[in-house]
Amino acid sequence: MATVTPAMASLAADVDEYRIALRAWLGEHRAELTQPPAATRAQHIANGLALTNALWRAGWKRVGWPPSVGGVGGGPRHRATYYDELCRAGFEVPDTDLSIEVIGPAMLHFAPEVAQEYLPGLLAGEEAWAQAFSEPEAGSDLAALRTRGVLTGDTVVVDGQKVWTSHGHLASRLLTLVRTGSTESRHRGLAALLIDTDTPGLTRNPLIFAGGVDEMCETFFDGVRVPADRMIGVPDRGWDVAMYMLQYERSMYAAQRQAWLGHRLRQLVAYLDRAGSDNATAAAIGAAWLQLQTVRARVIESVRRLDAGEVIGPEASADKILLARAEQSIFEVARHGERCRFIFDESAADWRAGWWYSRATSIFGGAGEIQRSIVADRVLRLPRDTEGGR
Amino acid sequence: MDDKLKALVRDSLQQALAGSPKDVGAALDEFGWREFVDTDEAFAFTALFEEQGYLAADTNALDVAVSAVLRLDGNFPAIWPLGGSSSGGEIGGSGELFVDGVGLRGGFGACATVLAPVGGRLRMLSLSSIEEATLGGMASGSAGVHVRGWGTHIADLGPWPAVERRSLLAIASELVGVTHRIVDVATAQVSTRRQFGRPIGANQSVRFRLAEAYVEMVGARALIAAAWEDGSPASARWAKTVAGTAHDAAAKHAMQVCGAIGLSEEHPLPGLVRRGLVLDALLGSGWPEIARVGRDLFAAQRDSDTTAELAAAAVGRF
């Protein structure tokens, strides 16, 4: 397979040329990039890493990232185009791309040296990372997190517990949010820390998702010693990092997810073809398609804004709400379109897994209720629900 | 066009539309709206029709917009189809044409030069016999009229789908404008109206409903923008359907949270609800369109070996 060529740098200057060239290349190399379906979650991650690595070596994955981390320039529009084209060619967006989009830009922004040293391993598909923010007592209320990070000399000693970490048990590094301030410091006393999962004192247990796979894990930190130069940003300012991430987590994740959902919806049309004469199914799939086009149009706007260097504020919650709605609609059609097959048949396992996952899309990364509260508070400026009365 | 100029254009549009003038063409011509159509058609349309929707202005702006797109010398009234894509036909082989549709303004008089989509083409006709009736139901009180007439062909102005696409997007933007107004009206009311010792807008169920309404609105607005770039007739139809759905959802949220007064004629809401329903019906309602999109997807899937054709249909690019 070809290695990076100087032509790649010129494609980084033009999104349309990049799309056309990538589409052609994926068409040519589709067979050699295609892997047998993964039997386990670990294999699924490994498949994603292999695909990413092939695209990194061929240069395509380098577009959208700066030279300091092995890239050739370009930005979010290129990356969104990359996800579009992968899915158009029938590939799933590798799991690690969620970590890439959430962690990469924030790391480049707040800790360019850390990014330079570690990010290439993630981008190149050599390592899987995960984002470990949630805790047993800090889900939607992230600022309530309790995992301590005590800075002692050039080491941060971490004690506590994280939970619901997507693919955390299969990751070699975790981006965590730990408390460096007092217990009452809320969002003012946090720090973002990159922790290697083979560090002594760190133990993980996989958690089985309702769909039947080990999708997530819980992690225990018992005196885990982390070099202080693994901090993203400065102590007590981790909330800034988390907020910066959110605009990518809501918009860029939506960009990659809508690409994948486009592929799933096309598969669904084929899967349900026999039921196609049913007007209710046609109406439901039409509605799902329109919802998907709506979120796509919305994230096109958001990605262009990110590409232009704009900061996306509370309005990014709309992207997240629209995405969850579209994803849930698509898998509801899968469920109702051929109900018995969906419930009982082995051939529908993939649709069942997708349906369970779709229920999580309005929970992770800030529950739907949080997103609606953000819109109510910060976009519509409605009275706060903490205001007086009964 | 920079943001400052765009804001100025919107100000001028608000002035031109204020008070729903009988003919908004002169005011739009005066400040050079047609030039904006030439330089940035998507913005010119989006701004005009969002403002018209927000102000609930009942004007002939859609007629003016069509004449501008066609670069006609003057502004001509069109006979708009309520459903489907034709508002007329040929009578036998006589060469005489009939039209049956909606005019945005009454007062056609005994004869008139009008535009109408007939047989896939946009035609200019000279009507020599016209029957005009006020619109009823949800449209009663509007300036629009039901027009039936007979006349002769003057000119073929080209394929209707090109004009229809822009008209659908215009109506979609007007629906977004109406929806925006609904969100603002409801937000203002629930922020001040107090029950149980606090604004009712401090209650989570009310806040969530209005957040939903806002999200519906911005989603529809984004799809309209993508459809302008995309240029396909299908995406314009989707955008209008989604804008109608967004209006419907926002209207229902607002009708709930505004309470009894929101369903009385003392309140702006019923007028904004009716306006949206009429706009949704104009050029074909969204409800049957949703199932048609689904049937089209199944048909496209059967016709192609791969899913690439469906992928190509997705709106917009990054």
XYZ file of C-alpha atoms in Angstrom:
708
model
C 0.000 0.000 0.000
C 1.240 3.466 -0.871
C 2.944 5.581 1.749
C 2.384 9.292 2.249
C 2.947 11.349 -0.850
C 3.550 15.066 -1.289
C 0.186 15.172 -3.075
C -1.474 14.637 0.288
C -0.377 18.087 1.445
C -2.096 19.674 -1.538
C -5.284 17.730 -0.795
C -5.131 19.226 2.688
C -5.715 22.600 1.073
C -8.893 21.575 -0.736
C -11.688 19.578 0.869
C -13.419 18.759 -2.428
C -10.261 17.379 -4.006
C -9.554 15.413 -0.859
C -13.028 13.862 -0.955
C -12.789 12.882 -4.603
C -9.295 11.411 -4.230
C -10.141 9.543 -1.027
C -13.319 8.121 -2.552
C -11.400 6.815 -5.530
C -8.651 5.348 -3.343
C -11.102 3.623 -1.016
C -12.865 2.185 -4.039
C -9.598 0.769 -5.303
C -8.407 -0.631 -1.979
C -11.727 -1.673 -0.504
C -11.082 -5.394 -0.698
C -7.670 -5.348 0.958
C -8.945 -3.034 3.728
C -11.979 -5.173 4.484
C -11.634 -7.472 7.483
C -13.758 -10.374 8.640
C -16.436 -9.336 11.160
C -15.139 -9.128 14.714
C -16.263 -11.853 17.099
C -15.316 -9.887 20.207
C -15.146 -6.274 21.258
C -11.354 -6.539 21.504
C -11.236 -7.752 17.924
C -13.552 -4.932 16.900
C -11.169 -2.367 18.374
C -8.215 -4.139 16.741
C -9.959 -4.059 13.348
C -10.554 -0.329 13.736
C -6.923 0.241 14.647
C -5.736 -1.753 11.623
C -7.973 0.265 9.298
C -6.821 3.533 10.847
C -3.208 2.480 10.587
C -3.574 1.588 6.901
C -5.128 4.976 6.201
C -2.464 6.736 8.252
C 0.318 5.002 6.361
C -1.327 5.843 3.056
C -1.553 9.453 4.206
C -5.324 9.934 4.223
C -5.658 9.950 7.979
C -2.916 12.559 8.275
C -5.087 15.132 6.516
C -6.921 17.288 9.030
C -4.094 17.317 11.584
C -1.094 19.650 11.959
C 2.488 18.574 11.176
C 3.393 18.712 14.902
C 1.473 15.446 15.425
C 2.379 13.799 12.139
C -0.326 15.425 10.050
C -0.139 17.334 6.793
C -2.514 20.199 7.634
C -6.187 20.716 6.948
C -8.864 20.744 9.610
C -12.243 19.558 10.868
C -13.859 19.706 7.414
C -11.289 17.208 6.132
C -11.831 14.944 9.103
C -15.616 15.026 8.697
C -15.134 14.232 5.007
C -12.898 11.295 5.977
C -15.711 9.831 8.117
C -18.246 10.445 5.348
C -16.138 8.627 2.801
C -15.226 5.709 5.069
C -18.911 5.024 5.700
C -19.884 5.601 2.113
C -17.426 2.841 1.226
C -19.107 0.625 3.809
C -16.533 0.846 6.624
C -17.480 1.551 10.190
C -15.872 4.604 11.782
C -13.187 3.032 14.010
C -14.035 3.236 17.713
C -10.857 5.147 18.464
C -11.988 8.003 16.245
C -14.346 9.118 18.986
C -11.343 9.471 21.309
C -9.418 11.130 18.521
C -12.049 13.804 18.006
C -12.738 14.413 21.660
C -9.177 14.314 22.958
C -7.079 15.396 19.956
C -8.141 19.015 19.477
C -8.173 19.734 23.228
C -4.722 18.235 23.668
C -3.365 20.301 20.785
C -4.947 23.403 22.253
C -4.051 23.026 25.924
C -0.927 20.876 25.878
C 0.892 21.001 22.529
C 3.985 19.218 23.945
C 1.954 16.323 25.304
C 0.121 16.186 21.992
C 3.357 16.103 20.027
C 4.673 13.205 22.069
C 1.585 11.033 22.439
C -1.086 11.983 19.913
C 0.631 10.450 16.840
C 0.246 6.993 18.424
C -3.511 7.518 18.704
C -3.928 9.093 15.263
C -1.865 6.379 13.580
C -4.025 3.593 14.953
C -1.176 2.217 17.057
C -2.955 2.812 20.356
C -6.520 2.877 21.614
C -7.388 5.563 24.144
C -10.551 6.181 26.087
C -12.191 9.086 27.825
C -12.821 8.395 31.514
C -14.893 11.203 33.010
C -18.002 9.678 34.619
C -17.966 8.360 38.171
C -20.496 6.474 40.281
C -21.580 9.742 41.923
C -20.853 12.019 38.967
C -22.794 11.170 35.827
C -24.726 14.076 34.403
C -23.365 16.196 37.255
C -19.759 15.954 36.134
C -18.551 18.722 38.453
C -19.379 16.432 41.403
C -16.546 14.033 40.548
C -14.436 12.778 43.459
C -11.398 10.969 42.030
C -8.483 12.782 43.659
C -5.330 13.912 41.917
C -2.759 15.120 44.448
C 0.211 16.921 42.922
C 3.391 15.934 44.779
C 6.571 17.208 43.166
C 6.553 16.016 39.573
C 3.934 13.327 40.183
C 0.170 13.328 40.470
C -1.118 10.599 42.768
C -4.586 9.476 41.710
C -7.116 7.716 43.943
C -10.749 7.014 43.118
C -13.031 5.356 40.608
C -14.315 5.944 37.096
C -17.212 4.151 35.450
C -19.062 3.766 32.117
C -15.810 4.321 30.221
C -16.412 3.271 26.616
C -13.787 0.686 25.659
C -11.668 1.730 28.642
C -10.658 -1.878 29.390
C -9.281 -2.157 25.845
C -7.429 1.165 25.910
C -3.753 1.730 26.582
C -4.340 5.254 27.907
C -7.234 7.026 29.598
C -7.939 10.703 29.479
C -9.347 11.387 32.924
C -10.709 14.317 34.827
C -9.506 14.326 38.447
C -10.068 16.611 41.389
C -7.022 18.710 42.263
C -8.957 21.206 44.406
C -11.089 20.772 47.504
C -14.171 18.538 47.501
C -16.394 21.609 47.383
C -14.464 23.251 44.546
C -16.891 21.786 41.954
C -15.814 22.726 38.430
C -13.057 25.044 39.670
C -10.863 22.304 41.153
C -10.370 19.783 38.339
C -7.505 18.724 36.075
C -7.323 16.672 32.879
C -4.768 13.880 33.065
C -3.562 11.271 30.552
C -2.993 8.002 32.427
C -1.408 4.813 31.046
C -3.571 1.835 31.882
C -0.557 -0.345 32.756
C 0.402 1.960 35.636
C 0.593 0.081 38.972
C -2.501 0.619 41.132
C -4.893 0.850 38.183
C -7.409 -1.990 37.797
C -10.290 -2.360 35.362
C -13.415 -4.469 35.122
C -15.343 -4.729 31.885
C -19.067 -3.970 32.105
C -21.454 -5.840 29.858
C -23.726 -3.519 27.949
C -27.393 -4.459 27.492
C -26.573 -5.400 23.908
C -24.413 -8.236 25.261
C -20.888 -6.944 24.621
C -18.206 -5.591 26.937
C -18.718 -2.070 25.703
C -17.619 -0.235 28.840
C -15.573 -0.618 31.978
C -15.090 0.616 35.504
C -11.610 1.619 36.615
C -10.185 1.801 40.135
C -7.234 4.052 40.959
C -5.316 3.122 44.088
C -2.315 5.435 44.563
C -1.696 5.570 40.817
C 1.403 7.706 40.190
C 1.210 9.762 37.005
C 4.001 12.054 35.764
C 2.819 15.652 36.163
C 3.763 16.432 32.572
C 0.838 14.216 31.506
C -1.524 16.953 32.599
C -3.543 18.608 29.844
C -3.607 22.255 30.814
C -2.989 23.337 34.383
C -4.206 22.137 37.804
C -7.694 23.315 38.755
C -8.479 24.340 35.172
C -9.573 20.962 33.881
C -13.126 22.220 33.401
C -11.880 24.506 30.613
C -10.413 21.451 28.903
C -13.655 19.503 29.340
C -15.725 22.388 27.986
C -13.409 22.788 25.014
C -13.792 19.085 24.327
C -17.548 19.311 24.421
C -17.813 21.323 21.222
C -15.912 18.516 19.452
C -17.674 15.775 21.346
C -21.066 17.197 20.347
C -20.322 18.371 16.806
C -17.464 16.229 15.459
C -18.860 13.099 17.058
C -22.191 13.933 15.438
C -20.356 14.345 12.122
C -18.818 10.868 12.312
C -21.931 9.268 13.733
C -24.262 10.682 11.075
C -21.910 9.246 8.441
C -22.182 5.806 10.022
C -25.933 6.154 10.496
C -26.234 6.996 6.808
C -24.653 3.631 6.068
C -26.892 1.877 8.606
C -30.005 3.474 7.168
C -29.038 2.310 3.697
C -28.527 -1.184 5.089
C -31.875 -0.912 6.844
C -33.636 -0.112 3.584
C -32.173 -3.295 2.123
C -32.958 -5.309 5.278
C -36.588 -4.179 5.312
C -37.111 -4.329 1.578
C -39.683 -7.082 1.912
C -41.758 -4.882 4.204
C -41.317 -1.935 1.875
C -44.865 -1.982 0.598
C -46.090 -1.322 4.120
C -46.996 2.356 4.208
C -46.313 2.687 7.929
C -42.776 1.385 7.442
C -42.253 3.698 4.478
C -43.436 6.667 6.544
C -41.215 5.695 9.479
C -38.130 5.239 7.352
C -38.910 8.459 5.487
C -39.106 10.295 8.816
C -35.823 8.738 9.969
C -34.137 9.735 6.707
C -35.368 13.327 7.076
C -34.132 13.448 10.673
C -30.765 12.137 9.537
C -30.529 14.733 6.762
C -31.445 17.400 9.300
C -28.671 16.471 11.733
C -26.276 16.149 8.808
C -27.126 19.666 7.627
C -26.732 20.946 11.161
C -23.303 19.385 11.705
C -22.111 20.601 8.318
C -22.653 24.099 9.725
C -20.968 23.238 13.023
C -17.946 21.582 11.420
C -17.448 24.572 9.136
C -17.532 26.842 12.169
C -14.938 24.713 13.963
C -12.861 24.681 10.782
C -12.982 28.482 10.684
C -11.649 28.580 14.243
C -14.923 29.597 15.833
C -15.845 28.398 19.281
C -19.172 26.582 19.364
C -21.133 27.419 22.462
C -24.308 26.038 24.018
C -25.920 25.733 20.590
C -23.855 22.545 20.084
C -26.461 20.865 22.288
C -28.847 21.078 19.339
C -26.479 18.849 17.317
C -26.484 16.286 20.108
C -30.275 16.326 20.477
C -30.835 16.013 16.723
C -28.308 13.184 16.486
C -29.868 11.138 19.282
C -33.305 11.602 17.755
C -32.162 10.417 14.320
C -30.242 7.436 15.705
C -33.153 6.305 17.842
C -35.596 6.698 14.961
C -33.482 4.568 12.631
C -33.249 1.695 15.096
C -36.917 1.980 16.022
C -37.675 1.334 12.367
C -35.331 -1.654 12.494
C -37.249 -2.939 15.506
C -40.771 -2.405 14.173
C -40.141 -3.049 10.492
C -39.716 -6.792 11.023
C -40.671 -7.278 14.610
C -40.384 -11.042 15.036
C -37.113 -11.229 13.207
C -35.789 -8.368 15.333
C -36.750 -10.060 18.580
C -35.916 -13.683 17.891
C -33.699 -14.117 14.870
C -29.943 -14.500 15.020
C -29.660 -12.622 11.710
C -30.925 -9.463 13.428
C -28.261 -9.452 16.169
C -26.594 -6.422 14.679
C -29.873 -4.475 14.608
C -30.599 -5.411 18.203
C -27.136 -4.225 19.247
C -27.678 -0.987 17.370
C -31.063 -0.523 19.009
C -29.622 -0.896 22.513
C -26.807 1.455 21.642
C -29.275 4.011 20.266
C -30.901 4.133 23.704
C -27.529 5.182 25.129
C -27.048 8.029 22.660
C -29.347 10.293 24.624
C -27.488 9.455 27.848
C -23.722 9.506 27.232
C -21.783 12.701 26.676
C -24.400 14.690 28.597
C -27.908 13.268 28.849
C -30.732 14.633 26.711
C -32.068 16.356 29.806
C -28.749 18.154 30.278
C -28.729 19.232 26.628
C -32.257 20.599 26.909
C -31.343 22.419 30.113
C -28.357 23.996 28.365
C -30.583 25.226 25.531
C -33.198 26.489 28.007
C -30.641 28.279 30.193
C -28.038 29.528 27.804
C -29.776 29.890 24.441
C -33.383 30.740 25.325
C -32.442 32.280 28.695
C -35.529 30.880 30.363
C -35.910 31.234 34.128
C -33.676 28.720 35.934
C -35.424 25.700 37.365
C -33.747 26.464 40.695
C -35.843 29.606 40.935
C -38.179 29.819 43.985
C -41.726 28.651 44.235
C -42.878 25.387 45.655
C -21.583 39.340 1.830
C -20.407 40.108 5.364
C -22.462 39.858 8.521
C -22.885 43.619 8.831
C -24.386 43.934 5.379
C -26.610 40.929 6.028
C -27.943 42.583 9.184
C -28.648 45.771 7.221
C -30.531 43.800 4.584
C -32.640 42.162 7.272
C -33.453 45.585 8.751
C -34.539 46.830 5.339
C -36.638 43.719 4.812
C -38.403 44.242 8.127
C -39.265 47.784 7.077
C -40.481 46.655 3.670
C -42.679 43.937 5.186
C -44.058 45.913 8.123
C -47.816 46.208 8.003
C -48.168 43.548 5.269
C -48.306 45.941 2.303
C -50.661 44.932 -0.492
C -47.783 44.888 -2.904
C -44.325 44.470 -1.388
C -42.691 44.459 -4.840
C -42.102 48.194 -5.031
C -40.475 48.325 -1.595
C -38.229 45.343 -2.374
C -37.267 46.760 -5.755
C -36.494 50.075 -4.134
C -33.836 48.791 -1.772
C -32.380 46.491 -4.399
C -33.471 43.064 -3.164
C -33.198 41.779 -6.742
C -29.475 42.550 -6.730
C -29.033 40.369 -3.681
C -30.780 37.582 -5.574
C -28.049 37.910 -8.195
C -25.151 37.962 -5.732
C -26.329 35.544 -3.024
C -29.617 33.925 -3.876
C -29.727 31.670 -0.827
C -29.263 34.563 1.550
C -31.710 36.833 -0.319
C -34.442 34.201 -0.121
C -33.697 33.001 3.387
C -33.634 36.508 4.835
C -36.780 37.729 3.054
C -38.899 34.731 3.948
C -37.640 34.251 7.491
C -38.460 37.912 8.161
C -41.837 37.576 6.502
C -42.592 34.545 8.660
C -41.376 36.160 11.858
C -43.441 39.286 11.250
C -46.406 37.152 10.156
C -46.541 39.487 7.151
C -49.071 38.392 4.564
C -47.657 39.735 1.293
C -47.016 38.792 -2.306
C -43.277 38.330 -1.636
C -43.291 34.862 -3.201
C -44.607 36.271 -6.478
C -41.973 39.010 -6.390
C -39.259 36.444 -5.704
C -40.256 34.327 -8.699
C -40.216 37.334 -11.007
C -36.792 38.269 -9.629
C -35.374 34.779 -10.229
C -36.674 34.830 -13.795
C -35.356 38.376 -14.229
C -38.749 39.462 -15.523
C -39.363 43.064 -16.246
C -41.877 43.772 -13.488
C -43.505 41.582 -10.852
C -46.235 39.176 -11.919
C -48.737 37.315 -9.754
C -48.543 33.534 -9.864
C -51.303 30.993 -9.481
C -49.840 28.585 -6.922
C -50.799 24.920 -6.738
C -52.005 23.808 -3.327
C -50.862 20.250 -3.801
C -48.865 18.653 -6.587
C -46.848 20.644 -9.035
C -49.363 21.987 -11.510
C -52.074 24.602 -11.191
C -53.499 24.315 -14.654
C -53.798 22.506 -17.925
C -54.734 22.729 -21.534
C -58.380 22.576 -22.579
C -58.605 19.874 -25.208
C -56.440 20.767 -28.165
C -57.814 24.271 -28.260
C -54.610 25.951 -27.168
C -56.623 27.589 -24.412
C -55.418 27.069 -20.851
C -57.185 26.938 -17.524
C -55.688 27.624 -14.116
C -56.931 26.656 -10.673
C -54.888 27.552 -7.614
C -54.071 30.150 -5.015
C -53.241 33.779 -5.637
C -51.354 35.565 -2.895
C -53.457 38.685 -3.470
C -57.017 39.223 -4.612
C -58.209 41.898 -7.027
C -57.220 40.326 -10.311
C -60.028 42.123 -12.100
C -61.472 40.968 -15.409
C -58.175 40.090 -17.049
C -54.608 39.636 -15.927
C -51.173 38.441 -16.900
C -50.182 35.656 -14.524
C -47.583 32.931 -14.110
C -48.615 29.322 -13.552
C -46.972 25.912 -13.619
C -48.649 23.860 -16.311
C -47.373 20.540 -17.609
C -43.941 20.839 -16.006
C -43.275 24.291 -17.427
C -43.759 27.686 -15.903
C -46.036 29.560 -18.261
C -46.956 33.191 -18.594
C -50.653 33.456 -19.424
C -53.082 36.136 -20.303
C -56.261 35.348 -18.425
C -59.428 36.680 -19.986
C -61.863 35.110 -17.575
C -61.227 34.988 -13.858
C -63.227 33.756 -10.874
C -61.913 34.770 -7.507
C -63.039 33.555 -4.085
C -61.791 34.225 -0.586
C -59.970 31.387 1.130
C -61.732 29.674 3.989
C -60.863 27.560 6.995
C -57.377 28.071 8.413
C -56.693 30.612 5.645
C -59.747 32.764 6.279
C -58.704 36.326 6.899
C -55.580 35.925 4.771
C -54.987 38.081 1.721
C -54.766 35.006 -0.499
C -57.595 34.001 -2.830
C -58.725 30.941 -4.702
C -58.413 31.725 -8.409
C -59.892 29.952 -11.386
C -59.397 31.340 -14.835
C -59.097 30.720 -18.552
C -56.734 32.322 -20.985
C -54.028 32.006 -23.558
C -50.332 31.223 -23.488
C -47.961 34.190 -23.751
C -44.539 32.742 -22.930
C -42.765 29.635 -21.720
C -40.538 30.678 -18.807
C -38.667 27.412 -18.551
C -38.880 24.244 -16.476
C -41.062 24.498 -13.388
C -38.819 22.361 -11.122
C -36.129 25.070 -11.087
C -38.639 27.651 -9.873
C -40.463 25.166 -7.675
C -37.230 24.328 -5.832
C -36.701 27.981 -4.910
C -40.358 28.413 -3.999
C -40.272 25.393 -1.703
C -37.190 26.775 0.025
C -38.847 30.196 0.314
C -41.894 28.673 1.994
C -39.630 26.548 4.192
C -37.816 29.667 5.389
C -41.111 31.386 6.032
C -42.115 28.400 8.172
C -38.835 28.759 10.081
C -39.590 32.450 10.605
C -43.064 31.657 11.937
C -41.555 28.953 14.177
C -38.958 31.389 15.474
C -41.725 33.831 16.368
C -43.647 31.079 18.141
C -40.560 30.207 20.219
C -40.028 33.867 21.102
C -43.671 34.491 21.980
C -43.830 31.433 24.225
C -40.424 32.132 25.800
C -41.457 35.676 26.702
C -44.762 34.537 28.167
C -43.456 31.708 30.341
C -40.631 33.934 31.582
C -43.055 36.436 33.102
C -46.242 34.490 33.817
C -46.067 33.292 37.438
C -47.855 30.396 39.097
C -47.001 28.679 42.398
C -44.744 31.602 43.223
C -42.375 31.417 40.279
C -42.323 31.869 36.504
C -43.894 28.845 34.829
C -40.842 28.816 32.565
C -38.773 27.731 35.574
C -40.484 24.336 35.463
C -38.465 21.669 33.727
C -41.293 20.340 31.575
C -41.909 23.822 30.165
C -38.197 24.477 29.653
C -37.739 21.172 27.844
C -40.674 21.789 25.539
C -39.288 25.142 24.441
C -35.781 23.710 24.081
C -37.296 21.076 21.771
C -39.056 23.786 19.774
C -35.784 25.677 19.384
C -33.931 22.550 18.239
C -36.658 21.803 15.683
C -36.275 25.323 14.331
C -32.476 25.324 13.982
C -32.543 21.861 12.436
C -34.987 23.006 9.761
C -32.957 26.147 9.151
C -29.779 24.118 8.637
C -31.498 21.754 6.212
C -32.739 24.713 4.158
C -29.181 26.095 3.958
C -27.826 22.694 2.909
C -30.583 22.335 0.307
C -29.675 25.699 -1.246
C -26.082 24.522 -1.637
C -27.097 21.095 -2.747
C -29.353 22.340 -5.515
C -31.377 19.145 -5.869
C -35.182 19.276 -6.158
C -35.435 16.436 -3.633
C -33.560 18.245 -0.892
C -35.746 21.353 -1.302
C -38.818 19.168 -0.842
C -37.227 17.589 2.256
C -36.418 21.001 3.671
C -39.983 22.198 3.286
C -41.304 18.993 4.826
C -38.946 19.300 7.791
C -39.782 22.994 8.224
C -43.481 22.101 8.303
C -42.814 19.365 10.853
C -40.728 21.758 12.947
C -43.494 24.355 12.904
C -46.030 21.743 13.881
C -43.939 20.494 16.808
C -43.080 23.990 18.042
C -46.702 25.104 17.708
C -47.888 22.193 19.846
C -45.286 22.872 22.532
C -46.227 26.553 22.556
C -49.978 25.849 22.621
C -49.392 23.754 25.732
C -47.078 26.057 27.678
C -48.966 29.265 26.849
C -52.091 27.828 28.444
C -55.664 28.943 27.791
C -54.801 32.428 26.618
C -52.577 30.911 23.939
C -55.675 29.389 22.390
C -57.652 32.617 22.438
C -57.774 35.185 19.671
C -56.307 37.724 22.115
C -53.008 35.901 21.719
C -50.701 35.897 18.663
C -50.321 32.126 18.770
C -53.463 31.003 16.890
C -52.554 33.271 13.972
C -49.020 31.857 13.886
C -50.374 28.305 14.016
C -52.810 28.940 11.140
C -50.148 30.652 9.067
C -47.856 27.659 9.401
C -50.573 25.201 8.466
C -51.409 27.174 5.335
C -47.727 27.416 4.365
C -47.333 23.678 4.914
C -50.225 23.057 2.507
C -48.893 25.408 -0.172
C -47.090 23.469 -2.941
C -47.914 20.192 -1.210
C -48.193 19.237 2.453
C -45.342 17.529 4.294
C -47.368 14.659 5.771
C -47.692 12.501 2.620
C -44.196 13.546 1.629
C -42.672 11.666 4.577
C -44.027 8.320 3.366
C -43.064 9.207 -0.189
C -39.454 9.724 0.899
C -39.554 6.223 2.388
C -41.032 4.699 -0.756
C -38.414 6.504 -2.855
C -35.677 5.027 -0.666
C -37.025 1.509 -1.186
C -37.349 2.110 -4.914
C -33.805 3.474 -5.190
C -32.489 0.502 -3.240
C -34.170 -1.970 -5.603
C -32.870 -0.189 -8.662
C -29.230 -0.225 -7.656
C -26.780 -2.972 -6.834
C -24.975 -0.950 -4.193
C -26.015 1.569 -1.604
C -23.876 4.228 -3.279
C -26.851 5.809 -4.992
C -28.583 6.375 -1.680
C -25.356 7.682 -0.195
C -25.107 10.165 -3.025
C -28.579 11.423 -2.167
C -27.501 12.619 1.299
C -27.699 16.370 1.540
C -24.659 18.660 1.467
C -20.913 18.356 1.937
C -18.585 19.370 4.728
